[in-house]
Amino acid sequence: MLKTSKAAPLIRGERRTGDRRRASFMRLVASALNLALVALLGVSTPTLASTTVNYGSPSPSAINNTAPSSTPTLQTVYSHTLFGSSPVVISAIDLFLGNTSIPNTQTYTITLSTSANPVGSLSSTFANNLGADAATFYTGVPGAPAYPGTWVSFSGTDFLYDPNFGDLLVQITHPMGDDRIYSSYEGATADAQQVYTFIDGSTTGNVSDPGYAMATRFTFNTSVGAVPEPSTWAMMLLGLGGMGCALRRGNRGGMGRQQA
């Protein structure tokens, strides 16, 4: 005759109680983890505020004797002080036309980068001024004819620029020809400088004095997103730690039942 242990139902009851407690604890940990994730996602999506800054004072009677008129390659470096002290996302660049009206039928390529050299210290070799983050911002034909006293806008691929790492370089290239954009120039401030060439395919150019550059307008967005609160990070870490402990307990419990 087989003997039934009186302790067996008690052990099974304790196991069921432990399982329920573990399940309840896991639900609590999962809730805390979800709350922390929602809070983190809420602060990681910044609100963007559009800002426009100008270099130079546009005027229909401004000087018109340089690029990108007859220069197939033009580099202009703008001082980082024009953009504040926080990273910005540049979405558009406008050039002002002076007293010349030329149809826009050529293909322009605009490259942006953090300049390897600051205003006042540009190299005559174009490649030496391009930064490691150089990226094509715009390639195409501006389209509509441009007239004196108007801005020509180039809206391209968003470019992330951090003024804390140096000045901004804008490189414009296009084929030589008769139809080009003539932009007015402003020499009132020393916040910009150019390197330009009149020869197709040339890798070097002439370095202008600081303050000799196109009247230019930049449109960019600045991030105004919040930084996660310490309590949010603490809740996130607590939730992850609690979930890990619960899983480890569950594994140990499963091994104990198998051995029993």
Coordinates of C-alpha atoms in Angstrom, one line a residue:
M1 CA 0.0 0.0 0.0
L2 CA 1.4 3.4 -1.1
K3 CA 1.8 6.1 1.5
T4 CA 0.9 9.7 0.5
S5 CA 3.0 12.4 2.0
K6 CA 0.9 15.1 3.8
A7 CA 3.5 17.7 2.9
A8 CA 3.0 17.4 -0.8
P9 CA -0.2 19.5 -1.1
L10 CA 1.4 22.1 1.2
I11 CA 4.5 22.3 -1.1
R12 CA 2.3 22.6 -4.2
G13 CA 0.3 25.4 -2.5
E14 CA 3.5 27.3 -1.6
R15 CA 4.7 27.0 -5.2
R16 CA 1.4 28.3 -6.6
T17 CA 1.6 31.2 -4.1
G18 CA 5.2 31.9 -5.1
D19 CA 4.3 31.8 -8.8
R20 CA 1.5 34.3 -8.2
R21 CA 3.8 36.6 -6.3
R22 CA 6.4 36.5 -9.1
A23 CA 3.8 37.1 -11.8
S24 CA 2.5 40.1 -9.8
F25 CA 6.1 41.4 -9.3
M26 CA 6.8 41.0 -13.0
R27 CA 3.7 43.0 -13.9
L28 CA 4.8 45.8 -11.6
V29 CA 8.3 45.9 -13.1
A30 CA 6.9 45.9 -16.6
S31 CA 4.6 48.8 -15.8
A32 CA 7.5 50.8 -14.3
L33 CA 9.6 50.0 -17.4
N34 CA 6.9 51.1 -19.8
L35 CA 6.4 54.4 -17.9
A36 CA 10.1 55.1 -18.1
L37 CA 10.2 54.3 -21.9
V38 CA 7.3 56.6 -22.6
A39 CA 9.0 59.4 -20.6
L40 CA 12.3 58.9 -22.5
L41 CA 10.5 58.9 -25.9
G42 CA 8.7 62.0 -24.9
V43 CA 11.9 64.0 -24.3
S44 CA 13.9 62.5 -27.2
T45 CA 11.7 64.0 -29.8
P46 CA 12.7 67.7 -29.8
T47 CA 10.6 70.6 -31.0
L48 CA 12.2 72.5 -33.8
A49 CA 12.2 76.3 -34.1
S50 CA 13.1 77.8 -37.5
T51 CA 15.6 80.6 -37.5
T52 CA 17.0 82.8 -40.3
V53 CA 20.3 84.7 -40.2
N54 CA 21.9 87.0 -42.8
Y55 CA 25.5 87.7 -43.7
G56 CA 25.9 91.0 -45.4
S57 CA 23.5 93.8 -46.3
P58 CA 21.7 93.0 -49.5
S59 CA 21.4 95.9 -52.0
P60 CA 20.7 95.9 -55.7
S61 CA 23.6 98.3 -56.2
A62 CA 26.1 96.1 -54.3
I63 CA 29.4 95.0 -55.9
N64 CA 29.0 92.2 -58.5
N65 CA 32.4 91.3 -59.6
T66 CA 33.0 87.8 -58.2
A67 CA 31.6 84.3 -57.9
P68 CA 29.5 82.4 -58.4
S69 CA 29.4 84.4 -61.6
S70 CA 32.5 83.3 -63.5
T71 CA 34.0 81.0 -60.9
P72 CA 33.4 77.2 -61.4
T73 CA 34.5 76.6 -57.8
L74 CA 33.8 78.9 -54.9
Q75 CA 34.3 78.3 -51.2
T76 CA 32.9 80.7 -48.6
V77 CA 33.5 80.2 -44.9
Y78 CA 31.2 81.9 -42.4
S79 CA 32.0 82.5 -38.8
H80 CA 30.5 80.2 -36.3
T81 CA 29.4 83.2 -34.3
L82 CA 26.6 83.8 -36.8
F83 CA 24.8 80.6 -35.7
G84 CA 24.9 80.8 -31.9
S85 CA 26.3 78.2 -29.6
S86 CA 24.0 75.2 -30.1
P87 CA 23.9 72.6 -33.0
V88 CA 21.6 73.6 -35.8
V89 CA 20.1 71.8 -38.8
I90 CA 20.5 73.9 -42.0
S91 CA 17.6 73.5 -44.4
A92 CA 18.0 76.3 -46.9
I93 CA 20.6 78.8 -48.3
D94 CA 19.6 81.9 -50.2
L95 CA 21.9 84.1 -52.3
F96 CA 21.0 87.7 -53.1
L97 CA 21.2 89.0 -56.6
G98 CA 22.5 92.5 -57.3
N99 CA 22.2 94.5 -60.5
T100 CA 22.5 91.6 -63.0
S101 CA 19.7 89.4 -64.2
I102 CA 20.7 86.0 -65.6
P103 CA 18.5 82.9 -66.4
N104 CA 19.3 80.0 -64.1
T105 CA 19.9 77.0 -66.4
Q106 CA 23.1 75.5 -65.0
T107 CA 23.4 72.7 -62.6
Y108 CA 24.7 73.9 -59.2
T109 CA 26.2 71.6 -56.6
I110 CA 26.4 73.0 -53.0
T111 CA 28.5 71.2 -50.4
L112 CA 28.5 72.0 -46.7
S113 CA 31.0 71.1 -44.0
T114 CA 32.5 72.3 -40.8
S115 CA 35.5 74.2 -42.2
A116 CA 39.0 72.7 -41.5
N117 CA 40.3 76.3 -41.4
P118 CA 38.7 79.4 -39.8
V119 CA 37.9 82.7 -41.3
G120 CA 41.2 84.5 -41.8
S121 CA 43.3 81.3 -42.3
L122 CA 41.8 79.7 -45.4
S123 CA 44.0 77.5 -47.6
S124 CA 44.3 78.2 -51.3
T125 CA 43.8 74.5 -51.9
F126 CA 40.1 73.7 -51.8
A127 CA 40.4 70.2 -50.4
N128 CA 42.3 71.5 -47.4
N129 CA 39.4 73.6 -46.3
L130 CA 36.7 70.9 -46.5
G131 CA 35.9 69.3 -43.1
A132 CA 35.5 65.6 -42.4
D133 CA 31.7 66.0 -42.3
A134 CA 31.5 67.4 -45.8
A135 CA 28.1 66.4 -47.5
T136 CA 26.3 67.4 -50.6
F137 CA 23.5 69.8 -49.7
Y138 CA 22.0 70.6 -53.1
T139 CA 22.4 69.5 -56.7
G140 CA 20.2 70.9 -59.4
V141 CA 19.1 73.8 -61.5
P142 CA 17.5 76.7 -59.5
G143 CA 14.8 76.9 -62.2
A144 CA 13.0 80.2 -62.4
P145 CA 14.8 83.3 -63.8
A146 CA 16.3 85.5 -61.2
Y147 CA 16.1 89.3 -61.2
P148 CA 18.0 92.0 -59.5
G149 CA 17.0 92.7 -55.9
T150 CA 15.7 89.1 -55.2
W151 CA 16.9 86.1 -53.3
V152 CA 17.7 82.8 -55.0
S153 CA 16.8 79.9 -52.6
F154 CA 18.5 76.5 -52.5
S155 CA 16.6 74.1 -50.3
G156 CA 18.5 70.9 -49.9
T157 CA 19.2 67.9 -47.7
D158 CA 19.3 68.9 -44.0
F159 CA 22.8 69.4 -42.7
L160 CA 23.6 69.2 -39.0
Y161 CA 26.1 71.8 -38.1
D162 CA 27.6 72.4 -34.6
P163 CA 29.2 75.9 -34.3
N164 CA 31.2 74.7 -31.3
F165 CA 33.5 72.7 -33.7
G166 CA 34.4 75.5 -36.1
D167 CA 33.2 77.8 -38.9
L168 CA 30.8 76.8 -41.6
L169 CA 32.1 76.1 -45.1
V170 CA 29.8 76.5 -48.2
Q171 CA 31.3 75.2 -51.5
I172 CA 29.5 76.0 -54.8
T173 CA 30.5 74.4 -58.0
H174 CA 29.0 74.7 -61.5
P175 CA 30.3 74.5 -65.2
M176 CA 31.7 77.5 -66.9
G177 CA 29.2 79.3 -69.2
D178 CA 27.3 82.4 -69.8
D179 CA 24.3 81.9 -67.6
R180 CA 25.1 82.1 -63.9
I181 CA 23.8 83.6 -60.8
Y182 CA 25.5 86.9 -59.9
S183 CA 25.2 87.6 -56.2
S184 CA 25.8 90.9 -54.5
Y185 CA 28.7 91.2 -52.1
E186 CA 29.1 92.9 -48.7
G187 CA 32.5 93.8 -47.2
A188 CA 31.2 95.4 -44.0
T189 CA 32.1 92.6 -41.6
A190 CA 34.9 90.2 -41.3
D191 CA 32.7 87.2 -40.5
A192 CA 33.3 85.5 -43.9
Q193 CA 36.0 84.8 -46.4
Q194 CA 36.3 83.2 -49.8
V195 CA 38.5 81.0 -52.0
Y196 CA 37.7 81.1 -55.7
T197 CA 39.1 80.2 -59.1
F198 CA 38.3 81.2 -62.7
I199 CA 39.7 77.9 -64.2
D200 CA 37.5 74.8 -64.7
G201 CA 38.9 71.8 -62.8
S202 CA 41.4 73.8 -60.8
T203 CA 42.2 72.4 -57.3
T204 CA 43.5 75.7 -56.0
G205 CA 42.2 79.3 -56.0
N206 CA 42.6 82.9 -54.8
V207 CA 42.1 83.7 -51.2
S208 CA 40.1 86.8 -50.5
D209 CA 40.4 89.2 -47.6
P210 CA 38.0 88.5 -44.7
G211 CA 34.7 90.3 -45.2
Y212 CA 34.6 89.8 -49.0
A213 CA 31.7 87.4 -49.5
M214 CA 28.2 87.0 -50.9
A215 CA 25.2 88.4 -49.1
T216 CA 23.8 85.1 -47.9
R217 CA 20.8 84.0 -45.9
F218 CA 20.7 80.7 -43.9
T219 CA 17.5 79.0 -42.7
F220 CA 18.0 76.5 -39.9
N221 CA 16.3 74.7 -37.1
T222 CA 17.5 74.7 -33.5
S223 CA 16.7 71.8 -31.1
V224 CA 14.8 72.9 -28.0
G225 CA 14.0 69.4 -26.7
A226 CA 14.2 68.7 -23.0
V227 CA 16.9 66.6 -21.2
P228 CA 15.6 63.4 -19.4
E229 CA 15.0 63.9 -15.7
P230 CA 17.3 61.9 -13.3
S231 CA 14.2 60.2 -11.9
T232 CA 13.3 58.9 -15.4
W233 CA 16.7 57.3 -15.8
A234 CA 16.4 55.9 -12.2
M235 CA 13.0 54.3 -13.0
M236 CA 14.3 52.9 -16.2
L237 CA 17.3 51.3 -14.4
L238 CA 15.1 50.0 -11.6
G239 CA 12.7 48.4 -14.0
L240 CA 15.5 46.7 -15.9
G241 CA 17.1 45.5 -12.7
G242 CA 13.9 44.2 -11.2
M243 CA 13.0 42.3 -14.4
G244 CA 16.5 40.7 -14.4
C245 CA 16.1 39.6 -10.8
A246 CA 12.6 38.2 -11.4
L247 CA 13.9 36.2 -14.4
R248 CA 16.8 34.8 -12.5
R249 CA 14.4 33.8 -9.6
G250 CA 12.1 32.2 -12.1
N251 CA 15.0 30.1 -13.6
R252 CA 16.1 29.0 -10.2
G253 CA 12.5 28.0 -9.3
G254 CA 12.2 26.0 -12.5
M255 CA 15.4 24.1 -11.8
G256 CA 14.2 23.3 -8.2
R257 CA 10.9 21.9 -9.5
Q258 CA 12.8 19.7 -12.0
Q259 CA 15.0 18.3 -9.4
A260 CA 12.1 17.6 -7.1

